[in-house]
C-alpha positions as semicolon CSV with decimal commas, in nm:
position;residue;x (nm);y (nm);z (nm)
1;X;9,389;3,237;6,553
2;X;9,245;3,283;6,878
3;X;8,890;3,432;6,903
4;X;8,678;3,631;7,181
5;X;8,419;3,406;7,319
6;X;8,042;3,568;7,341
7;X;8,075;3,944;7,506
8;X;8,296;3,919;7,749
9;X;8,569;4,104;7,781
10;X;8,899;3,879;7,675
11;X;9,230;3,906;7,885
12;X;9,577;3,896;7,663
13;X;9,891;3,865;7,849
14;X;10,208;4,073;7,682
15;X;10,433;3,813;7,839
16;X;10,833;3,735;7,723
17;X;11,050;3,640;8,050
18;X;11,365;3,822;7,841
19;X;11,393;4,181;7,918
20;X;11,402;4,460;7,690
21;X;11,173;4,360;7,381
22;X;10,953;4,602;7,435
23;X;10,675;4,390;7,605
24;X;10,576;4,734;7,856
25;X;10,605;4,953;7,541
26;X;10,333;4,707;7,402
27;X;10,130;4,652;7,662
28;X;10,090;5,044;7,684
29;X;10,069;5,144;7,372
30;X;9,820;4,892;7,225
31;X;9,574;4,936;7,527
32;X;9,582;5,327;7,438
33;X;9,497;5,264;7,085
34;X;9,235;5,017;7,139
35;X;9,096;5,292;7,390
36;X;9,087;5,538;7,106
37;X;8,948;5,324;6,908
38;X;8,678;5,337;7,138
39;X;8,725;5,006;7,295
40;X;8,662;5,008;7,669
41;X;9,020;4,903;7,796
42;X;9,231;4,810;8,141
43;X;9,599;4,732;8,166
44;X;9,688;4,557;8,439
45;X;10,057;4,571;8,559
46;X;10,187;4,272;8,715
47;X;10,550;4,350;8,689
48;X;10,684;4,478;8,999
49;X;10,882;4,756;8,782
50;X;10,562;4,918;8,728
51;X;10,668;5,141;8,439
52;X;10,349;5,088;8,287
53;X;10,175;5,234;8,569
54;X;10,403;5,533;8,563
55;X;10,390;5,531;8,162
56;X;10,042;5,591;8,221
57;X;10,098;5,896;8,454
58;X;10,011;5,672;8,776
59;X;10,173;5,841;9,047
60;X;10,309;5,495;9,256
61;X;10,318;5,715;9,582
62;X;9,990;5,826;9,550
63;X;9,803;5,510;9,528
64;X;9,578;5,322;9,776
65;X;9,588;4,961;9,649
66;X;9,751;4,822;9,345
67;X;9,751;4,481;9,218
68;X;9,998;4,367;9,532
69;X;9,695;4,458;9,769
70;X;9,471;4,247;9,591
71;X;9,689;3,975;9,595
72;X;9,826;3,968;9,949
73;X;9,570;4,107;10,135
74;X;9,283;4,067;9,948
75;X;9,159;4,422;9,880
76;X;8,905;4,489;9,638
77;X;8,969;4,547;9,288
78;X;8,775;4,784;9,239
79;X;8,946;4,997;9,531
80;X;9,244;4,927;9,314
81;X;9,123;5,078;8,972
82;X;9,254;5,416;8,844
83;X;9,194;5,629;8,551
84;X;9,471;5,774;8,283
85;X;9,466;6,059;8,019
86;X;9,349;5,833;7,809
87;X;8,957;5,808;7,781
88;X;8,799;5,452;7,808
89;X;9,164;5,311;7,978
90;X;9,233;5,231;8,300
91;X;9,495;5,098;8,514
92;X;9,494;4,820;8,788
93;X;9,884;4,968;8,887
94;X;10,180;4,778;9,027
95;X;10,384;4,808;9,375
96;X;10,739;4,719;9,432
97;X;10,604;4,494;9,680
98;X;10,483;4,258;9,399
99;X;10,819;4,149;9,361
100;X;10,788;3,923;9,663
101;X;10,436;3,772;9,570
102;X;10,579;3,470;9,414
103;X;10,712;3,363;9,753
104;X;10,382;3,475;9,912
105;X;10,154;3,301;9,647
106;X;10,345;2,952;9,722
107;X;10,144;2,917;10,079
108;X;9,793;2,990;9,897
109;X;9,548;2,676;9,822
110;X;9,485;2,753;9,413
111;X;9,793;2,988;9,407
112;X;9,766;2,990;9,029
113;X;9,443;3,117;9,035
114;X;9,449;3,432;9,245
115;X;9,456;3,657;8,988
116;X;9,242;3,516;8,740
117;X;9,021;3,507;9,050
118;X;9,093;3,890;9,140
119;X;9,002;3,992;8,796
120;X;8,649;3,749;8,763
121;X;8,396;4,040;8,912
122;X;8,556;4,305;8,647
123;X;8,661;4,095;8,310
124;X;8,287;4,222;8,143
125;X;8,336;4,581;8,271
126;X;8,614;4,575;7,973
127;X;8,637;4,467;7,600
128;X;8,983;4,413;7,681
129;X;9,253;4,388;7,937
130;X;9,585;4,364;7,873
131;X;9,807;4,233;8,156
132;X;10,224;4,349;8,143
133;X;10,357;4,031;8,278
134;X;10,704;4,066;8,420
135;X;11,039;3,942;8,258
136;X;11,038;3,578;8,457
137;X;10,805;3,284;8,450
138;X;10,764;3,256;8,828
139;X;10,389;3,231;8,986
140;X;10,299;3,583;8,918
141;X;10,331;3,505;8,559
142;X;10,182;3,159;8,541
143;X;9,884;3,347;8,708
144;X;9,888;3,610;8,467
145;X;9,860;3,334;8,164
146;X;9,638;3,125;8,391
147;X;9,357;3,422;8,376
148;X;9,426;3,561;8,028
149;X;9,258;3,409;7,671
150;X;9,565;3,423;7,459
151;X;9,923;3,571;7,482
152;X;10,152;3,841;7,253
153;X;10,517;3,731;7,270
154;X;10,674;4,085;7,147
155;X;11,032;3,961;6,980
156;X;11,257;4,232;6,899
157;X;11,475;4,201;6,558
158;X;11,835;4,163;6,742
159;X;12,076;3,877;6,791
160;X;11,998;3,617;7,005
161;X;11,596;3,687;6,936
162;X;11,454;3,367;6,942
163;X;11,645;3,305;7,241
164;X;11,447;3,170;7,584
165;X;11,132;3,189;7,332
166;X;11,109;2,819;7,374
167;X;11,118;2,778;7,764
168;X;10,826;3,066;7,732
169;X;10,643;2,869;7,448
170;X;10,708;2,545;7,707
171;X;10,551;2,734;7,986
172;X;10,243;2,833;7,800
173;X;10,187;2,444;7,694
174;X;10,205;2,363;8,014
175;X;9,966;2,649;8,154
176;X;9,755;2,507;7,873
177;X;9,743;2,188;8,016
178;X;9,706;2,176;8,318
179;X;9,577;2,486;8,447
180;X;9,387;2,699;8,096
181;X;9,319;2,475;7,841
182;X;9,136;2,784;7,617
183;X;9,447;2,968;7,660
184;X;9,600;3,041;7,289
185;X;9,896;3,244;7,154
186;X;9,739;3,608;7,013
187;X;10,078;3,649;6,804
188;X;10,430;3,675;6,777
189;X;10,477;4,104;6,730
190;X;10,851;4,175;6,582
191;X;10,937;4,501;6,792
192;X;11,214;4,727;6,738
193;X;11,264;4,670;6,364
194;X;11,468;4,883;6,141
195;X;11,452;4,767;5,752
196;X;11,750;4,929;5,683
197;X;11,914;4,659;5,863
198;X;12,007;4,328;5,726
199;X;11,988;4,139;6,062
200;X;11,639;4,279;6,119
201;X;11,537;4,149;5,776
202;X;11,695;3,792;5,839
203;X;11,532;3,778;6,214
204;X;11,168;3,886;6,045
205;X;11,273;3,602;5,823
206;X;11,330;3,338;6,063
207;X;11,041;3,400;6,261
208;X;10,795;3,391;5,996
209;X;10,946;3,087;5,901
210;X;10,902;2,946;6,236
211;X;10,549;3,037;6,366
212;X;10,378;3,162;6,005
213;X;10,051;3,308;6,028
214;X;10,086;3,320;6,408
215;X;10,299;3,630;6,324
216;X;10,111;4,003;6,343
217;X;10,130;4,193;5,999
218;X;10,199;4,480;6,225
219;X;10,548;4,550;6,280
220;X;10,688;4,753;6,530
221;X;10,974;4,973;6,436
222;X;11,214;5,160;6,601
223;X;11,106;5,482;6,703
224;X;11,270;5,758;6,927
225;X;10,892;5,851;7,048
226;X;10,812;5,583;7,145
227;X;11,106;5,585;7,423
228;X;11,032;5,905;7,492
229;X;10,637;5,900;7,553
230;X;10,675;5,730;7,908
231;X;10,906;5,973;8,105
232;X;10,594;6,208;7,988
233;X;10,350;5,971;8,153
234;X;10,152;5,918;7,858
235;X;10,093;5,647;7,576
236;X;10,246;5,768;7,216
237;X;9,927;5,810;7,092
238;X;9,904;6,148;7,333
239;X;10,285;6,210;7,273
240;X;10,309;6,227;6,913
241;X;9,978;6,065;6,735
242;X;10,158;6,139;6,357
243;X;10,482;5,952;6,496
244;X;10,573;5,615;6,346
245;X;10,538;5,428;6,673
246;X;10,172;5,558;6,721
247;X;10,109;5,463;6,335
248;X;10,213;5,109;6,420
249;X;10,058;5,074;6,765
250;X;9,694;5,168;6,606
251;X;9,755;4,940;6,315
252;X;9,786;4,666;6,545
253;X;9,487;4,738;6,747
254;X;9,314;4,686;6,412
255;X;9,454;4,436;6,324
256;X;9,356;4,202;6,644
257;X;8,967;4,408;6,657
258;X;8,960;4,340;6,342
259;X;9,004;3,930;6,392
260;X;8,788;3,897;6,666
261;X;8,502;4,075;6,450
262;X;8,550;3,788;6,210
263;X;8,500;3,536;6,470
């Protein structure tokens, strides 16, 4: 299992390139919990969607610079840093805009290292950050797994799950490579997960069988709060803290504190 080197902060990309496994939902709701767990914590969006900016109650009219700024016009990151209901989490926001950066990053000398570069002066200013990569592997990803330690492949308990997992898991051995040899895989997180169902059962199944202890203990399971907390602009923790989503968000921020204390 992958471990946090000295005291910097470490950098975990939430990255699956198939849609709709809850990789936002995790991104958000696992830097929350860290954050009140009173881990100093930023989530960077780099999916041009940006619902984890606006999950986090970041108004996307209303902001100066987001991560598109950085990367196209070089802007400070710091100018593009903003604050959330959430004490000790911030957000480094997304634009529409960064929808076209793959095209734009294909001109740049060391194009897979612009954001690992962008996020260099402020990666000790954090324990953690947490980038939500966005459902594809173009460059924006490969420069999202290019600065981050490790990765959390959320895999939700449906048909079809393991699906595209390998052409992700193919991506990250190359990123490994040639480009981040320290990067390692955080965990596999089962998302979505309803025991009362037999194909959820069989899924948790095959996956254990398939990538063991790389699994998380933590489960996520479905949870109507958790689909609700975002149109509120908030993390579940704020929306319902008793609710089973929050339960499971905060057992999984123990879980991975808990490893890298062991380290």
């Amino acid at each position: 299992m992958p471990r946090k080197k000295n005291n910097m902060g470490k950098i975990i990309a939430v990255a699956n390139q198939k849609g709709g496994v809850g990789k936002t939902t995790t991104a958000m709701n696992l830097a929350a919990s860290m954050a009140t767990m009173e881990k100093k914590v930023l989530i960077v969006d780099a999916d041009s969607q940006a619902n984890a900016s606006s999950g986090l109650g970041v108004d996307r009219g209303e902001v100066d610079a987001t991560l598109y700024e950085c990367i196209s016009e070089g802007k400070d990151v710091h100018e593009a840093l903003y604050t959330t209901d959430v004490e000790n989490l911030d957000v480094l926001p997304a634009h529409i805009n960064l929808a076209g950066a793959d095209i734009e990053l294909m001109e740049r000398k060391k194009r897979e290292f612009v954001i690992k570069d962008i996020l260099a002066p402020i990666k000790d200013d954090y324990d953690y950050i947490l980038i939500d990569c966005s459902p594809s592997l173009g460059l924006v990803t490969v420069n999202c797994l290019t600065a981050a330690d490790s990765v959390i492949i959320p895999v939700q308990c449906e048909y079809f799950a393991l699906e595209g997992i390998s052409k992700l898991l193919n991506t990250i051995r190359l990123v490994k490579k040639k480009l981040n040899p320290s990067l390692e895989i955080e965990g596999f997180l089962l998302t979505m997960y309803d025991k009362r169902l037999n194909l959820a059962n069989q899924i948790y199944d095959e996956v254990k069988r398939h990538f063991q202890e790389l699994v998380f203990k933590t489960v996520i399971q479905r949870n109507v709060r958790l689909s609700e907390a975002p149109s509120h602009g908030i993390p579940v923790i704020l929306y319902d803290a008793v609710s089973t989503g929050s339960k499971n968000y905060l057992s999984l921020a123990k879980e991975i504190i808990q490893r890298e204390g062991e380290s």
